[in-house]
Coordinates of C-alpha atoms in Angstrom, one line a residue:
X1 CA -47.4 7.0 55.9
X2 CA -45.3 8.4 58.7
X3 CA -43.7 6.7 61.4
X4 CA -46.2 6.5 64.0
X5 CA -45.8 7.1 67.9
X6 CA -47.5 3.9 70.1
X7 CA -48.3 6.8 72.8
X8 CA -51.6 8.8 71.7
X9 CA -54.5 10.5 73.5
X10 CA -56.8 8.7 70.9
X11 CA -59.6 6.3 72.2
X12 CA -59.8 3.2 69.9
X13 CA -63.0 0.6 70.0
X14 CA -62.7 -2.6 68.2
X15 CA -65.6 -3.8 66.2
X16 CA -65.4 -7.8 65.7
X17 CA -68.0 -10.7 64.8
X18 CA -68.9 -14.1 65.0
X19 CA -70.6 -16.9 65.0
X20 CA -71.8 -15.8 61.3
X21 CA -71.1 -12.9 58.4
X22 CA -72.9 -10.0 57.6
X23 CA -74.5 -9.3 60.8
X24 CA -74.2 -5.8 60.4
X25 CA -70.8 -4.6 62.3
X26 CA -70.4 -2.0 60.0
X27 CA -73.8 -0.8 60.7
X28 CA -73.4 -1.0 64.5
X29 CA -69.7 1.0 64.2
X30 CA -71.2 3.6 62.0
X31 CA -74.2 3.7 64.4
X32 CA -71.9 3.7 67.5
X33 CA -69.9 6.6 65.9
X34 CA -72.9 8.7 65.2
X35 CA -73.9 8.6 68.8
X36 CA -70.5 9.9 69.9
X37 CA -70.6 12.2 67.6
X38 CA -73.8 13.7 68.0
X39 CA -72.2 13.7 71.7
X40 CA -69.3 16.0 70.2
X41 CA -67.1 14.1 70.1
X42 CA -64.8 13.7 66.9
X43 CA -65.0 10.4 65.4
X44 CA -63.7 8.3 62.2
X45 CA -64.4 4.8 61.4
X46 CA -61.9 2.6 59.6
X47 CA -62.7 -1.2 58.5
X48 CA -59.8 -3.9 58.6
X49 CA -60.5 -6.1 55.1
X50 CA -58.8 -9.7 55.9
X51 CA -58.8 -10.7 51.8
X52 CA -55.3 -10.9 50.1
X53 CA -56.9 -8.1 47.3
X54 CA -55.0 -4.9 48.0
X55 CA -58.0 -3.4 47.8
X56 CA -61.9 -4.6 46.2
X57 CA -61.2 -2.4 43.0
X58 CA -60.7 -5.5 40.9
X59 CA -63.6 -7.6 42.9
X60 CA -66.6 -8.3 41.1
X61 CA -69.6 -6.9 42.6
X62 CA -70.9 -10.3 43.8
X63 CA -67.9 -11.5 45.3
X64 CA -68.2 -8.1 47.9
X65 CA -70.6 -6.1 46.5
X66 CA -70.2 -2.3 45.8
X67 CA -66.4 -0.7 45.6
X68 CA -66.8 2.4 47.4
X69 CA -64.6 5.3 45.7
X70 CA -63.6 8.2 48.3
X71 CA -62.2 11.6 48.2
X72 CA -58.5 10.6 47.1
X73 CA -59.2 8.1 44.9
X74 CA -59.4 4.8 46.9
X75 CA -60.8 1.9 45.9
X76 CA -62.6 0.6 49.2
X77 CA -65.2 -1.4 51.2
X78 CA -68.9 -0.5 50.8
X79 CA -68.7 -0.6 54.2
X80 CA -66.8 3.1 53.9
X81 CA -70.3 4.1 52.1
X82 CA -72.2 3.6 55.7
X83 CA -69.6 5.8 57.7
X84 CA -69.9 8.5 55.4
X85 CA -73.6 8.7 54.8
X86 CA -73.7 8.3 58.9
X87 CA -71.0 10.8 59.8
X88 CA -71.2 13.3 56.7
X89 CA -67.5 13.1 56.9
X90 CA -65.6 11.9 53.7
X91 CA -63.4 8.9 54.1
X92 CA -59.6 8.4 53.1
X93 CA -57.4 5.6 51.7
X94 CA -56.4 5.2 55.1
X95 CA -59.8 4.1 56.5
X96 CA -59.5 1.0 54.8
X97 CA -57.0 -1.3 55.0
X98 CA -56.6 -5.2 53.6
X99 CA -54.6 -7.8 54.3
X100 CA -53.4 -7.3 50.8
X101 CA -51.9 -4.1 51.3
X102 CA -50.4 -5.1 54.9
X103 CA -48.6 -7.7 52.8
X104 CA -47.3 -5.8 50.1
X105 CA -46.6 -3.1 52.4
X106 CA -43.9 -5.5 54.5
X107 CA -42.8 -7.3 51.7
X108 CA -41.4 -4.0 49.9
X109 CA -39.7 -2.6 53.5
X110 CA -38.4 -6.2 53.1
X111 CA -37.1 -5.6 49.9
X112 CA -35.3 -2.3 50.9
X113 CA -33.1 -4.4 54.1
X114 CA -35.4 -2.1 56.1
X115 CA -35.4 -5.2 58.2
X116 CA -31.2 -5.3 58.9
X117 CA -31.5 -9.1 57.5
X118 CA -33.7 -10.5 60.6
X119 CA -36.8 -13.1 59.2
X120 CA -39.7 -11.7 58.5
X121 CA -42.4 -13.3 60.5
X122 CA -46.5 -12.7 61.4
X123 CA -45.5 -11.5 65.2
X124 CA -44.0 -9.0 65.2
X125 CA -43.7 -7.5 61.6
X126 CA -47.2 -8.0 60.2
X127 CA -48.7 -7.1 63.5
X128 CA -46.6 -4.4 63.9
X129 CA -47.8 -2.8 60.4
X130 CA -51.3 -3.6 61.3
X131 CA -51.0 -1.6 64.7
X132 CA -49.4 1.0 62.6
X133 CA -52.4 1.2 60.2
X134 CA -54.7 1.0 63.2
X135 CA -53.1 4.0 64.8
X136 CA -52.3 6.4 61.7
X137 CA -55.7 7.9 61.7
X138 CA -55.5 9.0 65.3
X139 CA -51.9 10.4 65.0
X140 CA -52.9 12.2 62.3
X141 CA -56.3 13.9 62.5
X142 CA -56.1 13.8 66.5
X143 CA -59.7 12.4 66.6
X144 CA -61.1 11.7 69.9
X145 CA -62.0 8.0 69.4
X146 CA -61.3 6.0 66.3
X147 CA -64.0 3.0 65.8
X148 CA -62.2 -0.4 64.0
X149 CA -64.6 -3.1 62.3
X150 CA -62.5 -6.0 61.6
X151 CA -64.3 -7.8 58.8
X152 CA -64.6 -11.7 58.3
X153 CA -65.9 -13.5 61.8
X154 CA -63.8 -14.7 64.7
X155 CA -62.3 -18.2 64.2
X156 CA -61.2 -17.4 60.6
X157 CA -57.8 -18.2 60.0
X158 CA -57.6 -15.0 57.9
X159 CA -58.6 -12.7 60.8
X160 CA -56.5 -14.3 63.3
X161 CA -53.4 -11.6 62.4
X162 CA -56.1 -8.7 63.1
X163 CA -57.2 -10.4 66.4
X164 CA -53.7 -10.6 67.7
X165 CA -53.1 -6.9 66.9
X166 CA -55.6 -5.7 68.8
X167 CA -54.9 -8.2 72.1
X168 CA -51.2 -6.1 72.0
X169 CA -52.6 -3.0 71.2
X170 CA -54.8 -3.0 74.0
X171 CA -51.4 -3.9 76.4
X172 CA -50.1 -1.3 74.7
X173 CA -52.3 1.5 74.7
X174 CA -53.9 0.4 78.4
X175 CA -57.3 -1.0 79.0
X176 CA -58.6 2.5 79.5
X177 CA -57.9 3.4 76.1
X178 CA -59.4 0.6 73.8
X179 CA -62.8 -1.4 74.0
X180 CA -63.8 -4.2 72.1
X181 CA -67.6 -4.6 71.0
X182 CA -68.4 -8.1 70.0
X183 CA -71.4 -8.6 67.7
X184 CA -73.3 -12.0 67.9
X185 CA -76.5 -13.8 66.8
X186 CA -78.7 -15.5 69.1
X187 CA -80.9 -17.9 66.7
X188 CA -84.2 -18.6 67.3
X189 CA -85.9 -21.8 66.9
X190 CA -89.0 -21.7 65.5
X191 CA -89.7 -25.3 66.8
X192 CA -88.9 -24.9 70.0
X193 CA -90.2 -21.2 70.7
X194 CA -86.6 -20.5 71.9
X195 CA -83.4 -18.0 71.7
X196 CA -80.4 -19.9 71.6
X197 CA -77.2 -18.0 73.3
X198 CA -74.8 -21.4 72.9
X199 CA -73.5 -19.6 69.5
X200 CA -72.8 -16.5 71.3
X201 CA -70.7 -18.3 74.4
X202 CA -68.6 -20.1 71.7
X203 CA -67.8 -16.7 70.1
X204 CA -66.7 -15.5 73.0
X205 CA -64.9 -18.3 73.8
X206 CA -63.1 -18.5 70.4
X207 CA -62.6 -14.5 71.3
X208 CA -61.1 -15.1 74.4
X209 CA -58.8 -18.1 73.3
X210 CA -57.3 -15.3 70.9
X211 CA -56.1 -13.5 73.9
X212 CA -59.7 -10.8 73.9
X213 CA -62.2 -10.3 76.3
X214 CA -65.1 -8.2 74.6
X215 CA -66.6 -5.4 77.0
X216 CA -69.7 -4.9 74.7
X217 CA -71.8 -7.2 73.1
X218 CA -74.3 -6.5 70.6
X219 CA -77.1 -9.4 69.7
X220 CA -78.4 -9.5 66.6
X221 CA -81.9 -11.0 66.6
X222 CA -85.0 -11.5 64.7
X223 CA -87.3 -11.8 67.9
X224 CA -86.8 -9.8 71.2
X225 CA -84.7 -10.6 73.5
X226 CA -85.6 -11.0 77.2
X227 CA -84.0 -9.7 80.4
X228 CA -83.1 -13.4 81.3
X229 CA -81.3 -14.0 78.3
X230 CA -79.3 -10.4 78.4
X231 CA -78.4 -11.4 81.7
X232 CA -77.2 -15.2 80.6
X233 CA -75.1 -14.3 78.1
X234 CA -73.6 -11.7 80.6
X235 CA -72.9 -14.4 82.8
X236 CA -71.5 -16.9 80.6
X237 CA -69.3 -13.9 78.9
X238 CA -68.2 -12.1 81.4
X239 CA -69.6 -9.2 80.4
X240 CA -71.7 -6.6 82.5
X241 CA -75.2 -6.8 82.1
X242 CA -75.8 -3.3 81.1
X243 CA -73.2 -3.9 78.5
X244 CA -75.6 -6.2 76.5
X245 CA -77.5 -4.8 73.7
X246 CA -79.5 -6.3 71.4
X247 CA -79.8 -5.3 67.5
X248 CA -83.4 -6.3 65.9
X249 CA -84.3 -5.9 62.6
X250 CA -86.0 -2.7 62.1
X251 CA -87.7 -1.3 58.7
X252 CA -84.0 1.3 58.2
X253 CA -80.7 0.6 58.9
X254 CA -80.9 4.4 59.8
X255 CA -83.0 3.6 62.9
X256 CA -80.2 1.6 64.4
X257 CA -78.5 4.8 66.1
X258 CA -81.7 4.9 68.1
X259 CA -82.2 1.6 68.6
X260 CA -78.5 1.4 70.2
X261 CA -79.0 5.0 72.1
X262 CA -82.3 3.6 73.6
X263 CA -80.1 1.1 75.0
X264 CA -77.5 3.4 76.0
X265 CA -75.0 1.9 73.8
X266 CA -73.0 5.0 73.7
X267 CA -73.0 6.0 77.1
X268 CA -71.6 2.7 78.1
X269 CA -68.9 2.5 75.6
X270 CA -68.2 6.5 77.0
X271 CA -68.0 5.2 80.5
X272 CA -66.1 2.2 79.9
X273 CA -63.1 4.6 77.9
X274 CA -63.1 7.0 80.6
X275 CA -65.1 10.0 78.9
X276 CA -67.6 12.3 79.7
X277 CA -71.0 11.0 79.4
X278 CA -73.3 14.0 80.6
X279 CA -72.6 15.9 77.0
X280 CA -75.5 16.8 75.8
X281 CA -77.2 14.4 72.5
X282 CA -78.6 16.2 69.1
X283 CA -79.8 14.0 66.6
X284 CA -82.9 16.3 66.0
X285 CA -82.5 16.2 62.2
X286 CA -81.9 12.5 62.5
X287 CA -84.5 11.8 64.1
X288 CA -86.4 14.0 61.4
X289 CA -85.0 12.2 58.6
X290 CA -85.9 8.8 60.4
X291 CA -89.5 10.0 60.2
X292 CA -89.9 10.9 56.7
X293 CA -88.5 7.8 55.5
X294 CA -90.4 5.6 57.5
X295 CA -94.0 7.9 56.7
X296 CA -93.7 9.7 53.6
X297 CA -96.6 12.2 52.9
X298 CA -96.4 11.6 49.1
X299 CA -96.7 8.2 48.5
X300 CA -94.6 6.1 46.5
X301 CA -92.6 6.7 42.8
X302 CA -91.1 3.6 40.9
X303 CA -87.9 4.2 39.5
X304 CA -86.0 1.4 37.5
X305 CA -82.8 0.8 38.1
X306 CA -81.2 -0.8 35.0
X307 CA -78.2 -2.8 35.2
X308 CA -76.6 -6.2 34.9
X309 CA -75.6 -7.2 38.8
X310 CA -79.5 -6.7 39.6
X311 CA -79.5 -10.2 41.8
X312 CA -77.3 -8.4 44.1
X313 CA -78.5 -5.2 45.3
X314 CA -75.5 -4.2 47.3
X315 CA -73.6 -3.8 44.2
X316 CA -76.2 -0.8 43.9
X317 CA -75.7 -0.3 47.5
X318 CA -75.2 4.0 47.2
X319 CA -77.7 4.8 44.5
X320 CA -80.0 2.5 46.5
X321 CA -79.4 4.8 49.9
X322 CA -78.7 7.9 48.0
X323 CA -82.5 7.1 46.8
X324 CA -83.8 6.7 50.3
X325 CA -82.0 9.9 51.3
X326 CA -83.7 11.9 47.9
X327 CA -87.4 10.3 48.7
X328 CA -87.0 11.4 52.1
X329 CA -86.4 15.3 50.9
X330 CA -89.3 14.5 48.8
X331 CA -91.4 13.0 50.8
X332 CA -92.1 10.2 49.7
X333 CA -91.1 6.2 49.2
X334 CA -88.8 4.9 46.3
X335 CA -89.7 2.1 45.1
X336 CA -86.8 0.8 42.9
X337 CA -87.3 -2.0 40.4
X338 CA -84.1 -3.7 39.0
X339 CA -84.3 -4.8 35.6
X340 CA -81.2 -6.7 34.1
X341 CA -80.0 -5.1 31.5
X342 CA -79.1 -8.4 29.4
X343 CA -82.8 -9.3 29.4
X344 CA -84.1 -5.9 28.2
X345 CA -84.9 -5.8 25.0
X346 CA -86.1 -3.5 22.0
X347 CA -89.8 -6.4 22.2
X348 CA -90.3 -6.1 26.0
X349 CA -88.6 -2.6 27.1
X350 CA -92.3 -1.0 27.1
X351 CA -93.6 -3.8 29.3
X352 CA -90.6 -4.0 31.7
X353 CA -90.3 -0.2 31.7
X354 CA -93.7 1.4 31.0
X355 CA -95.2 1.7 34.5
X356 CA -91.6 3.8 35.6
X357 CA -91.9 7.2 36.8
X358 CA -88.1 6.9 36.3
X359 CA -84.9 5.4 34.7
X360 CA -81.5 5.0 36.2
X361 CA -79.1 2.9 34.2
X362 CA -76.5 2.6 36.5
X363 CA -72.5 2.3 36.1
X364 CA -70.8 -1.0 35.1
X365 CA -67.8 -2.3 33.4
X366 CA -68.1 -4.4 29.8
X367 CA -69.9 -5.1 26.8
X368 CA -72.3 -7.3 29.0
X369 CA -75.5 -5.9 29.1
X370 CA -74.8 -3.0 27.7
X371 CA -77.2 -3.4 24.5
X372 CA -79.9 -3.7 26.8
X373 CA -78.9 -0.4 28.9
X374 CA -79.3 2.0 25.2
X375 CA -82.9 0.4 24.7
X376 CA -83.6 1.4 28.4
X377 CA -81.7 5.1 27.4
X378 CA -84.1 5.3 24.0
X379 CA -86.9 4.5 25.8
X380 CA -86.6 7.2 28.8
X381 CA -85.7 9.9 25.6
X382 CA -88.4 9.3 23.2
X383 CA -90.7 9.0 25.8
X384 CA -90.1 12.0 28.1
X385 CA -89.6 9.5 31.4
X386 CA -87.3 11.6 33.2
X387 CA -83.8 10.0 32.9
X388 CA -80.5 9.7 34.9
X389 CA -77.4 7.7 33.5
X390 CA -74.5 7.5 35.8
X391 CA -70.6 6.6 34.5
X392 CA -71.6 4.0 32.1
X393 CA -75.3 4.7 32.0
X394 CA -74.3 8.5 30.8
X395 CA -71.9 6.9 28.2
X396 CA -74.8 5.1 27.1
X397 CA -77.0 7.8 26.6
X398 CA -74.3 9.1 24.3
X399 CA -74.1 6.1 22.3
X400 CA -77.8 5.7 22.0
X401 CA -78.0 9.6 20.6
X402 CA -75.3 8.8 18.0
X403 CA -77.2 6.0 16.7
X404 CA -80.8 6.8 16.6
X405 CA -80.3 11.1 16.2
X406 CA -77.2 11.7 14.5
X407 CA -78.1 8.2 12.2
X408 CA -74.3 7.1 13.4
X409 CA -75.3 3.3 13.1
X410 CA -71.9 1.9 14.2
X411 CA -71.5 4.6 17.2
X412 CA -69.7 2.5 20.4
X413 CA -67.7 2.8 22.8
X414 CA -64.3 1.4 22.2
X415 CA -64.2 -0.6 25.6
X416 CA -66.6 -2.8 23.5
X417 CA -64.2 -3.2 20.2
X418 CA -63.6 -1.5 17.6
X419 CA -66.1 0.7 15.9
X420 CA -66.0 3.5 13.0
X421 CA -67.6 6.1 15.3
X422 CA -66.2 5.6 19.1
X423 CA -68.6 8.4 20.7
X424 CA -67.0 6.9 23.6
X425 CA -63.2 6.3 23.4
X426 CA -60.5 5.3 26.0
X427 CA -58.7 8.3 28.0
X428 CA -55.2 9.2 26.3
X429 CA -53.0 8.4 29.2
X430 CA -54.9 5.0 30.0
X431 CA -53.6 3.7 26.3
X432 CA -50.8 0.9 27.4
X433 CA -51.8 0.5 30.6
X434 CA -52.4 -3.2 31.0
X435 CA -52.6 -4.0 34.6
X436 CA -56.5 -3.1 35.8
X437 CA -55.8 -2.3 40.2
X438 CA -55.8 1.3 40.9
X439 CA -55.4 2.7 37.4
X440 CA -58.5 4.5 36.5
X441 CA -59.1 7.8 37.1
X442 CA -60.3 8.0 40.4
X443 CA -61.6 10.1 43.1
X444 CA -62.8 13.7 43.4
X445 CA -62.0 16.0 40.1
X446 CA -63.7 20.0 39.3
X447 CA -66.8 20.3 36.9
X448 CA -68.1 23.6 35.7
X449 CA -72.2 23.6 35.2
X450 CA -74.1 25.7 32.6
X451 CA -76.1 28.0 33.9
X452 CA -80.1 27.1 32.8
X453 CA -79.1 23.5 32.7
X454 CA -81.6 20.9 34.9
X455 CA -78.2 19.8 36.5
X456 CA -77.2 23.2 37.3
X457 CA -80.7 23.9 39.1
X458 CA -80.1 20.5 41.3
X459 CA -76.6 22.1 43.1
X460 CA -77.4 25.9 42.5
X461 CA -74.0 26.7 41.4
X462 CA -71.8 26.1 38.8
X463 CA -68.8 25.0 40.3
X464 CA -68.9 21.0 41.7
X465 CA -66.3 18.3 42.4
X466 CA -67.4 15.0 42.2
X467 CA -66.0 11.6 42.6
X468 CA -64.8 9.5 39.0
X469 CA -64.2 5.8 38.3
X470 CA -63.4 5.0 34.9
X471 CA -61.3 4.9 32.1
X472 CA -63.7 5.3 29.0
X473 CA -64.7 9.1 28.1
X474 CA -66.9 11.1 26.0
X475 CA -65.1 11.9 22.5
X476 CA -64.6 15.6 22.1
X477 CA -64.3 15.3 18.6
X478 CA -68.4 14.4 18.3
X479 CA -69.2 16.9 20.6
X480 CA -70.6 19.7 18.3
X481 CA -72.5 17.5 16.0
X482 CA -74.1 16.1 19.6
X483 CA -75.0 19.3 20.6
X484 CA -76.2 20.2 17.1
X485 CA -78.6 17.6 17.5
X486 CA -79.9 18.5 20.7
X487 CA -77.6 16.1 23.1
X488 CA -75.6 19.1 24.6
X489 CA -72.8 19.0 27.2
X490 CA -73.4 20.7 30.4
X491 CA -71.2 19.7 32.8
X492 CA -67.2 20.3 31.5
X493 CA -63.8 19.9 33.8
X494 CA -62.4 23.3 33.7
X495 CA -59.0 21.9 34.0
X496 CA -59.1 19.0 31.2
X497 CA -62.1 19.9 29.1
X498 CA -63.6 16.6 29.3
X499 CA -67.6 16.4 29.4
X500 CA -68.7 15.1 32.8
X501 CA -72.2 16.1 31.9
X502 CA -74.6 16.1 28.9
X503 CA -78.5 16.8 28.7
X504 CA -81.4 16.4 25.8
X505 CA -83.0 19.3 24.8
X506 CA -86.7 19.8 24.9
X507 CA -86.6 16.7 27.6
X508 CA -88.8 17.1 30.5
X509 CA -85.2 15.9 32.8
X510 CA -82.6 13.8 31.0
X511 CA -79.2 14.0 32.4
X512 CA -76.2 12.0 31.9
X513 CA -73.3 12.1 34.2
X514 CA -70.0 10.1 33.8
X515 CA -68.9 10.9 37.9
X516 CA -70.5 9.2 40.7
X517 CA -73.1 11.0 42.5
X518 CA -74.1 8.1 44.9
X519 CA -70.8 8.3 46.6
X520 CA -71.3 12.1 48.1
X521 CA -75.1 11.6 49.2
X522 CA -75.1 11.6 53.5
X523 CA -78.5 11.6 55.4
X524 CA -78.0 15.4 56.3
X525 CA -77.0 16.4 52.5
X526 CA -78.7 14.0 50.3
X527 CA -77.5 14.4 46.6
X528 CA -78.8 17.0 45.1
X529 CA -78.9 15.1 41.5
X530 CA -81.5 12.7 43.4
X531 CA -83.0 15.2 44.8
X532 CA -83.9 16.6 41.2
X533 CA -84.5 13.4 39.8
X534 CA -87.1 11.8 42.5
X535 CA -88.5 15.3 42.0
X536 CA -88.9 15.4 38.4
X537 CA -90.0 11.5 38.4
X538 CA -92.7 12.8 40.9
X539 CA -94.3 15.4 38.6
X540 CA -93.6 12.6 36.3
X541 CA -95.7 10.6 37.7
X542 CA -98.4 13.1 38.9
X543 CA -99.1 14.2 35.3
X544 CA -99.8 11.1 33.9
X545 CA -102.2 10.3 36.9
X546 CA -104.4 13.6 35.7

C-alpha cells in the first residue's frame, strides 16, 4: 500500500456494536450501502476484524464461520460475502483488515528502522496504520462514501485500538465527513411485556467514554418498537429522534434495505454527511427479487447439502444464499437439508438422501467425513439425482468414479495418505510448503468450457474465471481412462491445463467443479451453476411426481 494523504473528498461511516455480537452490522452496512448506492452514489464496504489471525484462512469454520475468498486471492470475513452479493461489486484484500495484519504490518516497518529508533506504541503507530487502512480504499478508488463495520462489540478490550482510530479520524477528517451508526439491542421481557433500552444507554455510554458520540442508531428487536421508546433512547443518547431506527427480524436478510429505507435510514445518514438527498432511488429489481423469494410460484425443491460443519450453517453461508438467489430465478423455495457427511453411510444413504431432488457435497479440508461425501457422490450417479460437487465435493466425485467405474479400489486423494492410485494428488509447487496461511491457490484463475457440456449451457460461453481455494488437484495422468469411462473433463485452465470441471455421461446433470461458484453469486446475477442446478433438480423433482 501507498502512503496515504489524511485530506480526501471521501465520506466515511463507522459501523460499531454493542451490548451483544452478531446483531447484524454487517447486514445493516451492506444494507446502508445499497441504499446509497441505488441513490448513485459509489460505495465500498470494508470490515475491521479485531482477532490476532492475519486473516480467517486458517480459522475453522466454527470458530467464524465461512472464509470468504475474493477476486485477488484474499482470505477474508464472510461478512465480505454480504457486501458483494448486496453491491454486485467484487471485494479486495483491502476491504478486510485484522488486527493480525495491523500487527505484523508495524512490527516489519519496525524491523526496517522505519521508525528512526522512537518506541513503538498503540497511540500513535498502531492507530496510525489503522487510519491508514481505513483511508486506502478511498484514496484509491475515489469512492464517494466508504462504509466501516468494526467487528467484536464496544467495551472489548480488543476493539478498543479501532474505537480510538476512528475518535481521531473523525478530528481529522471533520465531523462533516464521517458518521458513526451504532447498532444496539433492546431486549424484551416476556414477563414483564416490556422493551428494555437500559442496554442500549450503557452502549452508548461505553461509546462515548471511548471519546464517540454515535449520530445513528440502529435497534435491533424481536417485537416493535414504539414511538416512546425511539424517542427515549434519543434522549438518553443524544441522538436525534429521526436518527433512530429500528431493525426487526424479517423472513430475508435481503428485506433489510427496505426495512431501513422505509425508515429513511439513508436519507439521514446523506443529510447528516452533507450530500444530496433528492437523488432519485431504483431498487426496482430489488424489490423484484425481494418478491420472488418471499412467494415463489413453484413451490419448494429439497436439495441436500452434504458436508461435515452441518451444525453451523454459516460455514455454508454462500452456497446457502447463492441457493436463495438460484430459487428465486426459478421460482421457487430451496429447501436445503444438511446431512453430516461422517454419519452417512453406504446402510442409511437411501433413507437420508432418497426424498432429494438434489445433492451438493460441498467443499472441505481433511480426511474427516470424506468417506461419507463418495457414498453421497455414488448415490446422486447411479441414481440420476442431479448432482453438484464443489472443490472437495468435485474431487470426490472423481474419487468415487475411480473406484466403483474404473474398478480402481485404492483410488484417493493424497491429502488423505498415501494410496496406489492418487486420482487426486497435491499441486507441484505446493510440495514443501509447510506453513498453511495464504498458501493455496487462491482467488480468480481462466477456465475454458466445452461446448455441449451442461456447464457450458449454465454460463452460455466458454470462457469463465472463477474463484479457487485449494491445494489438492485432479491427476492428469488418469484423465483419459476417466473420460474413457464416461467421467469426462469439461472445464480446463487454458493457461495450466488443470481440470476445473468434469461431468458423467448419460447423467441427467452431474457436474463437478473444483472453483468456487458460491463466492460470484450477487442478487442481480445469481450463479449461473445454481441456476442450472435448482433447474435441473426441479424437473428432477417434477418427473418423479408424474
Amino acid at each position: 500500500m501507498d502512503d496515504i494523504s489524511m485530506k480526501s473528498q471521501t465520506k466515511y461511516i463507522f459501523v460499531t456494536g454493542g451490548v451483544a455480537s452478531s446483531l447484524g452490522k454487517g447486514i445493516i452496512a451492506a444494507s446502508l450501502a445499497k441504499l446509497l448506492q441505488a441513490r448513485g452514489y459509489s460505495v465500498t464496504i470494508q470490515k475491521l476484524d479485531p482477532y490476532i489471525n492475519v486473516d480467517p484462512g486458517t480459522l475453522n469454520p466454527y470458530e467464524h464461520g465461512e472464509c470468504y475468498v475474493t477476486e485477488d486471492g484474499a482470505e477474508t470475513d464472510l461478512d465480505l460475502g454480504h457486501y458483494e452479493r448486496f453491491l454486485g461489486r467484487p471485494t479486495s484484500q483491502a476491504n478486510n483488515v485484522t488486527t493480525g495484519r495491523i500487527y505484523q504490518s508495524v512490527i516489519n516497518k519496525e524491523r526496517r528502522g522505519e521508525f528512526l529508533g522512537k518506541t513503538v506504541q498503540v497511540i500513535p503507530h498502531i492507530t496510525d496504520e489503522i487510519k491508514r487502512r481505513i483511508q486506502y480504499l478511498g484514496a484509491k478508488h475515489k469512492y464517494d462514501v466508504v462504509i466501516t463495520e468494526i467487528g467484536g462489540t464496544v467495551g472489548d478490550i480488543e476493539s478498543l485500538p479501532y474505537i480510538e482510530s476512528v475518535r481521531q479520524l473523525r478530528y481529522e477528517l471533520g465531523f462533516g465527513n464521517t458518521l458513526v451508526v451504532h447498532l444496539t439491542l433492546i431486549p424484551y421481557m416476556r414477563a414483564s411485556g416490556e422493551l428494555k433500552t437500559k442496554p442500549t444507554q450503557h452502549s452508548v455510554k461505553q461509546l462515548q467514554e471511548n471519546g464517540l458520540q454515535p449520530d445513528i442508531l440502529v435497534l435491533r428487536s424481536e417485537m416493535p418498537l414504539t414511538e416512546e421508546v425511539k424517542r427515549k433512547v434519543a434522549l438518553f443518547c443524544n441522538v436525534e429522534a429521526d436518527a433512530v431506527v429500528a431493525s426487526l427480524d424479517v423472513p430475508t436478510i435481503y428485506e433489510v434495505p427496505l426495512m431501513m429505507l422505509d425508515q429513511k435510514l439513508d436519507i439521514v445518514a446523506l443529510r447528516k454527511l452533507g450530500l444530496d438527498t433528492d437523488r432519485p432511488i431504483d431498487l426496482e429489481k430489488w424489490r423484484d427479487f425481494v418478491d420472488r423469494v418471499k412467494h415463489p410460484d413453484n413451490g419448494t425443491v429439497r436439495i441436500a447439502l452434504v458436508g461435515k460443519y452441518t451444525e453451523l450453517p454459516d460455514a455454508y453461508k454462500s452456497i446457502c444464499e447463492a441457493f436463495i438467489h438460484a430459487g428465486a430465478t426459478n421460482h421457487v423455495k430451496v429447501n436445503l437439508q444438511y446431512v453430516n457427511s461422517e454419519k452417512l453411510t453406504e446402510q442409511n444413504v437411501a433413507e437420508v438422501l432418497g426424498e432429494m431432488s438434489g445433492i451438493l457435497v460441498a467443499p472441505g479440508f481433511g480426511h474427516r467425513g470424506l468417506e461419507g461425501k463418495i457414498t453421497a457422490v455414488r448415490y446422486a450417479r447411479e441414481n440420476g439425482v442431479p448432482f453438484l460437487g464443489i472443490c472437495l465435493g468435485m474431487q470426490c466425485s472423481v474419487i468415487e468414479y475411480a473406484r466403483n467405474v474404473l474398478g480402481l479400489a485404492e483410488a484417493n486423494s493424497t491429502e488423505t495418505g498415501a494410496t496406489p492410485d492418487p486420482v487426486i494428488d497435491l499441486m507441484e509447487e505446493q510440495k514443501g510448503i509447510t506453513e498453511k496461511g495464504g498458501t493455496m491457490r487462491l482467488g480468480a484463475y481462466p477456465c475454458r468450457l466445452q461446448e455441449g457440456s451442461h456447464a457450458y449451457a449454465a454460463y452460455g460461453k466458454a470462457e469463465i474465471s472463477e474463484r479457487h481455494r485449494h491445494r489438492y488437484e485432479f491427476n492428469n495422468k488418469y484423465k483419459d481412462a476417466l473420460a474413457a469411462a464416461g467421467m469426462i473433463a469439461t472445464g480446463i485452465n487454458p493457461d495450466t491445463n488443470l481440470v476445473e470441471v468434469v461431468e458423467v455421461e448419460g447423467h441427467p446433470w452431474f457436474v463437478g467443479v473444483q472453483y468456487h461458484p458460491e463466492y460470484k453469486s450477487t442478487v442481480i446475477h445469481p450463479h449461473p451453476l445454481f441456476v442450472g442446478f435448482v433447474a435441473a433438480a426441479i424437473d428432477y423433482r417434477d418427473n418423479k411426481q408424474k
